[in-house]
Amino acid sequence: MSVATNWSIEGKNHEKNFKSIIFLGVLWLSLFVAFLFLIILLVTTAMNGWGRYDMRLFTSYNNTTPADAGARAAILGSLFVVSVTALMAIPVGIAAAVYLEEFADRSKWYNKVIELNIQNLAAVPAILYGMLTLGILTILGLKNKNVVIGGSLALALLILPVVILTTREALRAVPQEIRDGSLALGATEVQTVTKQTLPAAIPGIATGTILAVSRAIGEAAPLLLLGALVFITYDPNGLLAGFTTMPIQIFSWTSAAQEEFKQVAAATSMLLLAILLSMNGVAIFIRNKFAKRW
Amino acid sequence: MTSESQGLSRGMHLGGSTRGEIVQPIMELRNLNVYYGDFHAVRDISLDVGANQITAFIGPSGCGKSTVLRCLNRTNDLVPSARVTGGIDYRGHDLYGPSVDPIEVRRRVGMVFQKPNPFPKSIFDNIAYGPRVTGMKLNKSETEDLVEHALSKAGLWSEVKDKLDQSGFALSGGQQQRLCIARAIATSPDILLMDEPCASLDPIATSLIEDLMLELVNDYTVVIVTHNMQQAARVSDRTAFFSAKIDDAGQRFGHLVEMDQTSKIFTNPSDSRTEDYISGRFG
């Protein structure tokens, strides 16, 4: 044999060459920068609110004296407004998604227009929903625009496209075989949707919907436009009651002159963060717990 | 009679000549054509399906056998662009007649799919679903009886009777497919369509399903699409051989080459193309 064959498998690891290491290093650095700012933000906010993590935050209304000011009206306002938002946006959003995903004839031009619009709506700046709601409330003849139902309407319009898109995503993840099996047994299309497709998609819908609602909780811009930046010292007690929410209250305190108000603002921010994190936690829990194996 | 002896006794008829002769047709296809949009996919199919017989559709991929099968319970209607001409006569009714409700057709003509597709529900609810949606008014004990009956018919009862509340997905592939068969039986259909029901199963699960078919044909009419020619030879009374052709415009379409008693198709087919296919010379 004259041709020498080298069967050696020893050598320098190809994964450890210079380019790979630089590439990995850049990835890690990006991650580190993103994470660093998040940590700095969290820690400074938490420190700024020091001394205000007590029951005053929950029991007291806003006050001109920082030491007596609390976020009770804002907390209750946020919960009330977001509950009404969810009641408006979720049923409509799910129904719209079911129509688009299960019944709409996608070759029809009007369904294509609707599809395209919903995708675009999800990217529309929040403030525009505030302007739209302002217009609607004006047409309805409401003098005081800062009412719970107005704020909820603005936020419901804001999250509706997100609810529709995530619900469609969840419905699309249900295998076609399940629909086929149901229809082949002589079930109607409506039965197939209500008894098979929709129940199978509920974990996905719940996850997407909770994330959408948590977005609504943190939103301030459309509510500012409705005039929610007001001094409220009572619990929101009806759909037509005035209200404020946590993001707006934080905004108002942060721009106040006294340094002590910034302390309350920071404490309220931490509370808002805790609410958001626990909502997202619930969403992740539902996703993992009910994740379907098809 | 166990399913095995049942299979043997039916198999023994193969030597005789009566097996596979149509005593009473339950479905008669007359010049059936299927279009998807402008595409004329299946052309001029005429054949009879005999009552209480197993009819097998065989042929190469893309020959239209699954399409024809799906016409028999009008699930092809669910494809938006699908259109059918010609007729299917089912017990004296035109299956595609203007006053026919496709939902009603599917309640009489059940279907089992290539991939086992249990619902993401308990084994019990998988079976009880059909009777519930088709409006059979059953109380709790009647439902329980029906679930037991259907699972027993599908030869699955002894394996699952202690875990009826477990998910249908907890079963093995072969068990899932028998669950799907039980599910189809639960609505007491007249005809059972099976679209390559063993394509995703191992040989042992396949043989169980084949035994089951031979058992079921006492009560039902079975039409099966299969790529496995031994399977067609083993279980069916009559076999239809489909093939694909290319027309003058370059369109590929499916058509029926011939249909006859299974024993004749596999030993002495009339058409040389059938013989070529069966002996493995093409397809």
Coordinates of C-alpha atoms in Angstrom, one line a residue:
Chain A
M1 CA 0.0 0.0 0.0
S2 CA 1.5 3.3 -1.1
V3 CA -1.3 5.6 0.0
A4 CA -1.0 6.4 3.6
T5 CA -4.4 7.0 5.2
N6 CA -4.6 9.0 8.4
W7 CA -7.3 7.7 10.6
S8 CA -6.4 9.9 13.5
I9 CA -9.3 11.6 15.3
E10 CA -7.1 13.6 17.7
G11 CA -6.8 17.3 17.1
K12 CA -7.6 20.8 18.3
N13 CA -11.3 21.1 19.1
H14 CA -13.0 23.0 16.2
E15 CA -15.5 24.5 18.7
K16 CA -12.7 26.2 20.5
N17 CA -11.2 28.3 17.7
F18 CA -10.8 32.1 17.9
K19 CA -13.9 33.0 15.9
S20 CA -16.2 30.8 17.9
I21 CA -15.0 32.2 21.1
I22 CA -15.4 35.8 20.0
F23 CA -18.9 35.1 18.7
L24 CA -19.9 33.5 22.0
G25 CA -18.3 36.3 23.9
V26 CA -20.4 38.9 22.0
L27 CA -23.6 36.9 22.8
W28 CA -22.8 36.7 26.4
L29 CA -21.9 40.4 26.6
S30 CA -25.2 41.4 25.0
L31 CA -27.1 39.3 27.5
F32 CA -25.1 40.7 30.4
V33 CA -25.8 44.3 29.3
A34 CA -29.5 43.7 29.1
F35 CA -29.5 41.9 32.4
L36 CA -27.3 44.5 34.1
F37 CA -29.7 47.4 33.4
L38 CA -32.6 45.4 34.6
I39 CA -30.9 44.6 37.8
I40 CA -29.8 48.2 38.3
L41 CA -33.3 49.4 37.7
L42 CA -34.8 46.9 40.1
V43 CA -32.3 47.5 42.8
T44 CA -32.4 51.3 42.7
T45 CA -36.2 51.4 42.6
A46 CA -36.4 48.9 45.5
M47 CA -33.9 51.1 47.5
N48 CA -35.7 54.3 46.6
G49 CA -38.9 53.0 48.0
W50 CA -37.3 52.0 51.2
G51 CA -39.3 53.0 54.2
R52 CA -42.6 53.0 52.4
Y53 CA -43.2 49.2 52.2
D54 CA -45.9 49.3 54.8
M55 CA -49.7 49.2 55.1
R56 CA -50.0 52.9 54.3
L57 CA -49.4 52.1 50.7
F58 CA -52.6 50.0 50.7
T59 CA -54.8 51.8 53.1
S60 CA -54.2 55.5 52.5
Y61 CA -55.5 57.6 49.6
N62 CA -53.3 60.2 47.9
N63 CA -52.4 63.1 50.1
T64 CA -50.6 66.4 49.7
T65 CA -48.5 65.4 52.6
P66 CA -46.1 62.7 51.3
A67 CA -46.0 60.9 54.6
D68 CA -49.7 60.3 54.6
A69 CA -50.0 59.5 50.9
G70 CA -50.9 55.9 49.8
A71 CA -51.8 54.2 46.6
R72 CA -55.2 52.7 47.7
A73 CA -57.2 54.5 45.0
A74 CA -54.7 53.6 42.4
I75 CA -54.5 50.0 43.3
L76 CA -58.2 49.5 43.4
G77 CA -58.5 51.6 40.3
S78 CA -56.0 49.4 38.4
L79 CA -57.8 46.2 39.5
F80 CA -61.2 47.5 38.7
V81 CA -60.3 49.0 35.3
V82 CA -58.3 45.9 34.3
S83 CA -61.2 43.5 35.4
V84 CA -63.6 45.4 33.2
T85 CA -61.0 45.5 30.4
A86 CA -60.7 41.7 30.6
L87 CA -64.5 41.2 30.6
M88 CA -64.8 43.3 27.5
A89 CA -61.7 42.2 25.5
I90 CA -61.5 38.4 26.3
P91 CA -64.9 37.2 25.1
V92 CA -64.8 39.4 22.0
G93 CA -61.2 38.5 21.2
I94 CA -61.8 34.8 21.5
A95 CA -65.0 34.9 19.5
A96 CA -63.2 36.9 16.7
A97 CA -60.3 34.5 16.7
V98 CA -62.6 31.4 16.5
Y99 CA -64.4 33.0 13.5
L100 CA -61.1 33.8 11.7
E101 CA -59.5 30.5 12.5
E102 CA -62.3 28.0 12.2
F103 CA -65.0 29.5 10.0
A104 CA -63.7 32.3 7.8
D105 CA -63.2 31.5 4.2
R106 CA -59.7 32.8 3.7
S107 CA -60.1 33.2 0.0
K108 CA -62.6 36.0 0.5
W109 CA -61.2 39.5 0.2
Y110 CA -62.9 40.9 3.3
N111 CA -61.4 38.2 5.5
K112 CA -57.9 39.0 4.1
V113 CA -58.4 42.7 4.9
I114 CA -59.5 41.8 8.5
E115 CA -56.5 39.5 8.9
L116 CA -54.0 42.1 7.7
N117 CA -55.7 44.8 9.9
I118 CA -55.6 42.8 13.1
Q119 CA -51.9 42.1 12.6
N120 CA -51.3 45.8 12.1
L121 CA -53.5 46.8 15.0
A122 CA -51.2 44.9 17.4
A123 CA -48.4 47.3 16.5
V124 CA -50.4 50.5 16.8
P125 CA -49.0 52.9 19.5
A126 CA -51.1 52.8 22.7
I127 CA -51.8 56.5 22.6
L128 CA -53.9 56.1 19.5
Y129 CA -56.3 53.9 21.3
G130 CA -56.7 56.7 23.9
M131 CA -57.5 59.1 21.1
L132 CA -60.0 56.7 19.6
T133 CA -61.7 56.2 23.0
L134 CA -61.7 60.0 23.6
G135 CA -63.6 60.3 20.3
I136 CA -66.1 57.6 21.1
L137 CA -66.8 59.1 24.5
T138 CA -67.3 62.5 23.0
I139 CA -69.8 61.1 20.5
L140 CA -71.6 59.4 23.3
G141 CA -71.8 62.8 25.0
L142 CA -69.8 62.0 28.1
K143 CA -68.6 65.2 29.7
N144 CA -66.2 63.6 32.1
K145 CA -63.9 61.3 30.1
N146 CA -62.0 60.0 33.1
V147 CA -64.4 57.2 34.0
V148 CA -63.8 53.5 34.6
I149 CA -65.7 52.4 31.5
G150 CA -63.7 54.8 29.3
G151 CA -60.4 53.6 30.6
S152 CA -61.4 50.0 30.3
L153 CA -62.6 50.6 26.7
A154 CA -59.3 52.1 25.7
L155 CA -57.3 49.3 27.3
A156 CA -59.7 46.6 25.8
L157 CA -59.2 48.1 22.4
L158 CA -55.5 48.1 23.0
I159 CA -55.2 44.4 24.0
L160 CA -57.9 43.1 21.7
P161 CA -55.6 42.4 18.7
V162 CA -53.2 40.7 21.1
V163 CA -55.9 38.5 22.5
I164 CA -57.1 37.6 19.0
L165 CA -53.6 36.8 17.7
T166 CA -52.7 34.6 20.7
T167 CA -56.0 32.8 20.6
R168 CA -55.6 32.1 16.9
E169 CA -52.1 30.8 17.6
A170 CA -53.5 28.5 20.3
L171 CA -56.3 27.2 18.0
R172 CA -53.8 26.7 15.2
A173 CA -51.7 24.5 17.5
V174 CA -54.7 22.1 17.9
P175 CA -54.0 19.3 15.4
Q176 CA -56.3 19.1 12.4
E177 CA -56.7 15.4 13.1
I178 CA -58.8 16.2 16.1
R179 CA -61.2 18.3 14.0
D180 CA -61.3 15.6 11.3
G181 CA -62.0 12.9 13.9
S182 CA -64.9 14.9 15.4
L183 CA -66.4 15.8 12.0
A184 CA -66.1 12.2 10.8
L185 CA -68.3 11.2 13.8
G186 CA -71.1 13.4 12.6
A187 CA -70.4 16.3 14.8
T188 CA -71.3 19.7 13.4
E189 CA -68.6 22.3 12.9
V190 CA -70.0 24.3 15.9
Q191 CA -69.9 21.2 18.1
T192 CA -66.4 20.5 16.9
V193 CA -65.3 24.0 17.9
T194 CA -67.1 24.1 21.3
K195 CA -66.4 20.6 22.4
Q196 CA -63.0 19.8 20.9
T197 CA -60.9 22.7 19.5
L198 CA -61.7 25.4 22.0
P199 CA -61.3 23.2 25.1
A200 CA -58.0 21.8 23.7
A201 CA -56.8 25.4 23.1
I202 CA -57.7 26.8 26.5
P203 CA -54.2 26.6 28.1
G204 CA -52.8 28.5 25.2
I205 CA -55.6 31.0 25.2
A206 CA -55.2 31.5 29.0
T207 CA -51.5 32.1 28.7
G208 CA -51.8 34.7 25.9
T209 CA -54.7 36.4 27.6
I210 CA -53.0 36.8 30.9
L211 CA -50.0 38.3 29.2
A212 CA -52.3 40.7 27.3
V213 CA -54.0 41.7 30.5
S214 CA -50.7 42.3 32.3
R215 CA -49.8 44.6 29.5
A216 CA -53.0 46.5 30.1
I217 CA -52.1 46.9 33.8
G218 CA -48.8 48.6 33.1
E219 CA -50.2 50.9 30.4
A220 CA -50.5 54.6 31.2
A221 CA -50.5 56.5 27.9
P222 CA -54.1 56.0 26.7
L223 CA -55.4 56.7 30.2
L224 CA -53.5 60.0 30.5
L225 CA -55.2 61.1 27.3
L226 CA -58.6 60.5 29.0
G227 CA -57.6 62.7 31.8
A228 CA -56.8 60.1 34.4
L229 CA -54.1 62.2 35.9
V230 CA -56.3 63.5 38.7
F231 CA -56.3 63.6 42.4
I232 CA -58.6 60.8 43.6
T233 CA -59.3 60.2 47.3
Y234 CA -62.1 57.7 47.1
D235 CA -62.5 54.1 45.9
P236 CA -63.7 53.7 42.3
N237 CA -67.3 52.7 42.9
G238 CA -69.0 52.3 39.6
L239 CA -68.4 52.2 35.8
L240 CA -68.9 55.9 35.6
A241 CA -66.8 56.8 38.6
G242 CA -63.5 58.7 38.2
F243 CA -60.4 56.6 38.7
T244 CA -56.7 56.6 38.7
T245 CA -54.4 53.6 38.1
M246 CA -51.0 52.6 39.5
P247 CA -48.9 53.6 36.4
I248 CA -50.6 57.0 36.4
Q249 CA -50.2 57.5 40.1
I250 CA -46.5 56.7 39.8
F251 CA -46.2 59.1 36.9
S252 CA -47.8 61.9 38.9
W253 CA -45.7 61.3 42.1
T254 CA -42.5 61.1 40.1
S255 CA -43.1 64.5 38.6
A256 CA -44.0 66.0 42.0
A257 CA -41.6 68.5 43.6
Q258 CA -41.2 66.8 47.0
E259 CA -38.5 64.1 47.2
E260 CA -40.7 62.0 49.5
F261 CA -43.3 61.5 46.8
K262 CA -40.6 59.8 44.7
Q263 CA -40.3 57.3 47.6
V264 CA -44.0 56.4 47.4
A265 CA -43.7 56.2 43.6
A266 CA -40.9 53.7 43.9
A267 CA -42.7 51.6 46.4
T268 CA -45.8 51.6 44.2
S269 CA -43.6 50.7 41.2
M270 CA -42.3 47.6 43.1
L271 CA -45.9 46.6 43.9
L272 CA -46.9 47.0 40.2
L273 CA -43.9 44.9 39.3
A274 CA -44.9 42.2 41.8
I275 CA -48.4 42.1 40.4
L276 CA -47.0 41.8 36.8
L277 CA -44.5 39.2 37.7
S278 CA -47.1 37.1 39.5
M279 CA -49.5 37.3 36.5
N280 CA -46.7 36.2 34.2
G281 CA -45.9 33.5 36.6
V282 CA -49.4 32.2 36.5
A283 CA -49.3 32.3 32.7
I284 CA -46.1 30.3 32.7
F285 CA -47.5 27.8 35.2
I286 CA -50.7 27.3 33.1
R287 CA -48.5 26.8 30.0
N288 CA -46.3 24.2 31.6
K289 CA -49.0 22.4 33.6
F290 CA -51.5 22.0 30.8
A291 CA -49.0 21.8 27.9
K292 CA -50.6 19.2 25.5
R293 CA -48.8 16.3 24.1
W294 CA -50.5 15.6 20.8
Chain B
M1 CA -66.0 -17.3 18.2
T2 CA -62.6 -15.7 18.8
S3 CA -61.4 -13.3 16.3
E4 CA -58.7 -15.7 15.3
S5 CA -61.0 -18.6 14.4
Q6 CA -63.2 -16.1 12.7
G7 CA -60.4 -14.9 10.6
L8 CA -59.5 -18.5 9.7
S9 CA -63.0 -19.5 8.8
R10 CA -63.4 -16.6 6.6
G11 CA -59.9 -17.1 5.1
M12 CA -60.9 -20.7 4.2
H13 CA -63.6 -19.3 1.9
L14 CA -60.8 -18.0 -0.2
G15 CA -60.5 -21.3 -2.0
G16 CA -64.2 -21.4 -2.7
S17 CA -65.7 -19.0 -5.2
T18 CA -68.5 -17.3 -3.2
R19 CA -66.4 -15.0 -1.2
G20 CA -66.2 -11.6 -2.7
E21 CA -69.3 -11.9 -4.9
I22 CA -71.6 -9.0 -4.2
V23 CA -74.9 -10.2 -2.8
Q24 CA -76.3 -6.8 -2.0
P25 CA -74.5 -3.5 -2.9
I26 CA -74.7 -0.9 -0.2
M27 CA -73.0 1.9 -2.2
E28 CA -72.8 2.2 -5.9
L29 CA -70.4 4.7 -7.4
R30 CA -71.4 5.9 -10.9
N31 CA -68.9 7.9 -12.9
L32 CA -67.6 9.7 -9.9
N33 CA -65.3 12.6 -10.7
V34 CA -63.5 14.7 -8.1
Y35 CA -62.2 18.2 -8.7
Y36 CA -60.0 20.4 -6.5
G37 CA -60.6 23.8 -8.1
D38 CA -59.7 23.4 -11.7
F39 CA -57.7 20.2 -11.1
H40 CA -59.6 17.1 -12.2
A41 CA -58.1 14.8 -9.7
V42 CA -60.1 11.6 -10.0
R43 CA -62.0 10.5 -13.1
D44 CA -64.9 8.2 -13.9
I45 CA -64.9 5.9 -10.9
S46 CA -67.7 3.3 -11.1
L47 CA -67.7 0.5 -8.5
D48 CA -70.0 -1.3 -6.0
V49 CA -69.4 -1.8 -2.3
G50 CA -71.0 -4.9 -1.1
A51 CA -72.9 -5.0 2.2
N52 CA -71.1 -6.8 5.1
Q53 CA -68.0 -7.2 3.0
I54 CA -64.5 -5.7 3.3
T55 CA -63.7 -3.8 0.2
A56 CA -60.0 -2.8 -0.3
F57 CA -58.7 0.1 -2.3
I58 CA -55.2 -0.4 -3.4
G59 CA -52.9 1.4 -5.8
P60 CA -49.8 3.6 -6.0
S61 CA -49.6 7.0 -4.2
G62 CA -51.6 9.7 -5.8
C63 CA -54.0 7.4 -7.5
G64 CA -57.0 8.9 -5.8
K65 CA -58.0 6.0 -3.6
S66 CA -58.1 8.1 -0.4
T67 CA -60.0 10.8 -2.2
V68 CA -62.6 8.3 -3.3
L69 CA -62.8 7.0 0.2
R70 CA -63.4 10.4 1.6
C71 CA -66.2 10.9 -0.8
L72 CA -68.1 8.0 0.7
N73 CA -68.8 10.0 3.9
R74 CA -68.5 13.4 2.3
T75 CA -65.5 14.5 4.3
N76 CA -64.1 15.6 1.0
D77 CA -66.6 18.4 1.2
L78 CA -64.5 19.9 4.0
V79 CA -61.8 20.8 1.5
P80 CA -63.1 24.2 0.4
S81 CA -62.2 23.8 -3.3
A82 CA -63.4 20.2 -3.7
R83 CA -66.2 19.5 -6.1
V84 CA -67.8 16.2 -7.2
T85 CA -69.7 15.1 -10.2
G86 CA -71.4 11.8 -10.9
G87 CA -73.2 10.0 -8.2
I88 CA -72.9 7.7 -5.3
D89 CA -76.0 5.7 -4.5
Y90 CA -76.3 4.7 -0.8
R91 CA -79.2 2.5 0.0
G92 CA -81.3 4.1 -2.7
H93 CA -80.3 7.7 -1.8
D94 CA -78.1 9.9 -3.9
L95 CA -75.3 10.7 -1.4
Y96 CA -74.6 14.0 -3.1
G97 CA -78.3 14.9 -3.6
P98 CA -79.3 18.5 -2.8
S99 CA -81.4 17.6 0.2
V100 CA -78.8 15.4 1.8
D101 CA -77.2 16.6 5.1
P102 CA -73.5 15.7 5.1
I103 CA -73.6 15.5 8.9
E104 CA -76.2 12.8 8.7
V105 CA -74.1 10.9 6.1
R106 CA -71.1 11.0 8.5
R107 CA -73.2 9.7 11.3
R108 CA -74.0 6.6 9.2
V109 CA -70.6 6.2 7.5
G110 CA -67.9 6.3 10.2
M111 CA -64.2 6.8 9.5
V112 CA -60.8 5.7 10.9
F113 CA -57.8 7.7 9.9
Q114 CA -54.2 6.8 9.0
K115 CA -52.7 8.3 12.1
P116 CA -54.6 7.4 15.4
N117 CA -56.3 10.6 16.4
P118 CA -57.8 10.2 19.9
F119 CA -59.3 13.3 21.3
P120 CA -57.4 15.0 24.2
K121 CA -60.0 13.6 26.6
S122 CA -60.4 10.5 28.8
I123 CA -60.8 7.0 27.1
F124 CA -64.4 7.1 28.3
D125 CA -65.1 10.5 26.9
N126 CA -63.4 9.5 23.6
I127 CA -66.1 6.9 23.1
A128 CA -69.0 8.8 24.6
Y129 CA -68.3 11.9 22.4
G130 CA -69.9 10.5 19.3
P131 CA -73.2 9.5 20.9
R132 CA -73.3 12.8 22.7
V133 CA -72.9 15.0 19.7
T134 CA -75.2 13.0 17.5
G135 CA -78.0 13.5 19.9
M136 CA -78.4 10.0 21.3
K137 CA -80.2 10.7 24.6
L138 CA -78.4 8.3 27.0
N139 CA -78.4 8.3 30.8
K140 CA -75.3 7.5 32.7
S141 CA -75.6 3.7 32.9
E142 CA -76.7 3.5 29.2
T143 CA -73.6 5.5 28.3
E144 CA -71.4 3.2 30.4
D145 CA -72.9 0.2 28.7
L146 CA -72.3 1.7 25.3
V147 CA -68.7 2.5 26.1
E148 CA -68.2 -1.1 27.3
H149 CA -69.9 -2.5 24.2
A150 CA -67.9 -0.3 21.8
L151 CA -64.6 -1.0 23.5
S152 CA -65.3 -4.8 23.6
K153 CA -66.2 -4.8 19.9
A154 CA -62.8 -3.1 19.3
G155 CA -61.1 -5.7 21.4
L156 CA -59.8 -3.1 23.8
W157 CA -62.1 -3.5 26.8
S158 CA -60.0 -5.9 28.8
E159 CA -56.9 -3.7 28.3
V160 CA -58.5 -0.4 29.4
K161 CA -61.5 -1.2 31.6
D162 CA -59.6 -0.2 34.7
K163 CA -58.3 3.1 33.3
L164 CA -61.3 4.6 31.5
D165 CA -60.6 8.0 33.0
Q166 CA -57.0 8.2 31.7
S167 CA -56.2 10.2 28.7
G168 CA -56.5 8.5 25.3
F169 CA -53.0 9.6 24.7
A170 CA -51.8 7.3 27.4
L171 CA -52.4 4.3 25.2
S172 CA -49.9 2.8 22.7
G173 CA -50.3 3.5 19.0
G174 CA -52.1 0.3 18.3
Q175 CA -54.4 0.8 21.3
Q176 CA -55.1 4.3 20.2
Q177 CA -56.1 3.1 16.8
R178 CA -58.5 0.5 18.3
L179 CA -59.8 3.3 20.5
C180 CA -60.6 5.3 17.3
I181 CA -62.3 2.2 15.9
A182 CA -64.3 1.8 19.1
R183 CA -65.2 5.5 18.9
A184 CA -66.5 5.1 15.4
I185 CA -68.5 2.0 16.3
A186 CA -70.1 3.8 19.3
T187 CA -72.4 5.8 17.0
S188 CA -73.6 2.5 15.4
P189 CA -72.6 3.4 11.8
D190 CA -73.7 1.4 8.8
I191 CA -70.3 1.6 7.0
L192 CA -66.8 1.9 8.4
L193 CA -64.2 3.6 6.3
M194 CA -60.5 3.0 7.1
D195 CA -57.8 5.1 5.5
E196 CA -54.6 3.1 5.9
P197 CA -55.5 2.3 9.4
C198 CA -52.3 0.3 10.0
A199 CA -49.8 2.6 8.3
S200 CA -48.3 3.8 11.6
L201 CA -48.5 0.6 13.5
D202 CA -46.1 -2.3 14.1
P203 CA -46.9 -5.8 12.8
I204 CA -48.5 -7.1 16.0
A205 CA -50.8 -4.1 16.3
T206 CA -51.6 -4.5 12.6
S207 CA -52.5 -8.1 13.0
L208 CA -54.9 -7.2 15.9
I209 CA -56.6 -4.6 13.7
E210 CA -56.9 -7.0 10.8
D211 CA -58.5 -9.6 13.1
L212 CA -60.8 -6.8 14.3
M213 CA -61.8 -6.0 10.7
L214 CA -62.8 -9.6 10.0
E215 CA -64.9 -9.5 13.2
L216 CA -66.5 -6.2 12.4
V217 CA -67.6 -7.1 9.0
N218 CA -70.3 -9.4 10.5
D219 CA -72.1 -6.2 11.6
Y220 CA -70.8 -3.5 9.4
T221 CA -69.6 -2.9 5.9
V222 CA -65.9 -2.0 5.8
V223 CA -64.0 -0.1 3.1
I224 CA -60.2 0.1 3.6
V225 CA -57.5 1.9 1.8
T226 CA -54.2 0.2 2.1
H227 CA -50.7 0.3 0.8
N228 CA -50.0 -3.1 2.1
M229 CA -51.1 -5.6 -0.5
Q230 CA -50.7 -8.6 1.8
Q231 CA -53.2 -6.9 4.0
A232 CA -55.7 -6.4 1.2
A233 CA -55.2 -10.1 0.3
R234 CA -55.6 -11.2 3.9
V235 CA -58.7 -9.3 4.9
S236 CA -60.7 -8.1 1.9
D237 CA -63.5 -9.8 0.0
R238 CA -63.2 -7.5 -3.0
T239 CA -60.3 -5.3 -4.2
A240 CA -60.3 -2.2 -6.3
F241 CA -57.1 -1.4 -8.0
F242 CA -56.6 2.3 -8.7
S243 CA -53.8 3.9 -10.7
A244 CA -52.6 7.3 -11.9
K245 CA -52.4 8.4 -15.5
I246 CA -51.3 11.6 -17.2
D247 CA -53.8 13.2 -19.6
D248 CA -53.1 15.1 -22.8
A249 CA -52.8 18.4 -20.9
G250 CA -50.1 16.9 -18.6
Q251 CA -52.4 16.6 -15.6
R252 CA -52.0 13.6 -13.4
F253 CA -55.2 12.0 -12.3
G254 CA -56.5 8.9 -10.6
H255 CA -58.7 6.2 -12.1
L256 CA -60.0 2.8 -11.4
V257 CA -58.2 0.0 -13.3
E258 CA -60.3 -2.9 -12.2
M259 CA -62.3 -4.3 -9.4
D260 CA -63.0 -7.9 -8.6
Q261 CA -63.0 -10.6 -6.0
T262 CA -59.8 -10.3 -4.0
S263 CA -58.8 -13.9 -4.8
K264 CA -59.1 -13.1 -8.5
I265 CA -57.3 -9.8 -8.4
F266 CA -54.3 -11.4 -6.6
T267 CA -54.2 -14.6 -8.7
N268 CA -55.6 -13.9 -12.1
P269 CA -56.3 -10.2 -12.7
S270 CA -58.0 -9.2 -16.0
D271 CA -55.7 -6.2 -16.5
S272 CA -52.0 -6.5 -17.0
R273 CA -51.4 -3.3 -15.1
T274 CA -52.9 -4.9 -12.0
E275 CA -50.6 -7.9 -12.4
D276 CA -47.6 -5.6 -12.8
Y277 CA -48.5 -3.7 -9.6
I278 CA -49.2 -6.7 -7.5
S279 CA -46.1 -8.5 -8.6
G280 CA -44.1 -5.4 -7.7
R281 CA -43.1 -4.4 -11.3
F282 CA -44.3 -0.9 -10.8
G283 CA -45.6 1.5 -8.2

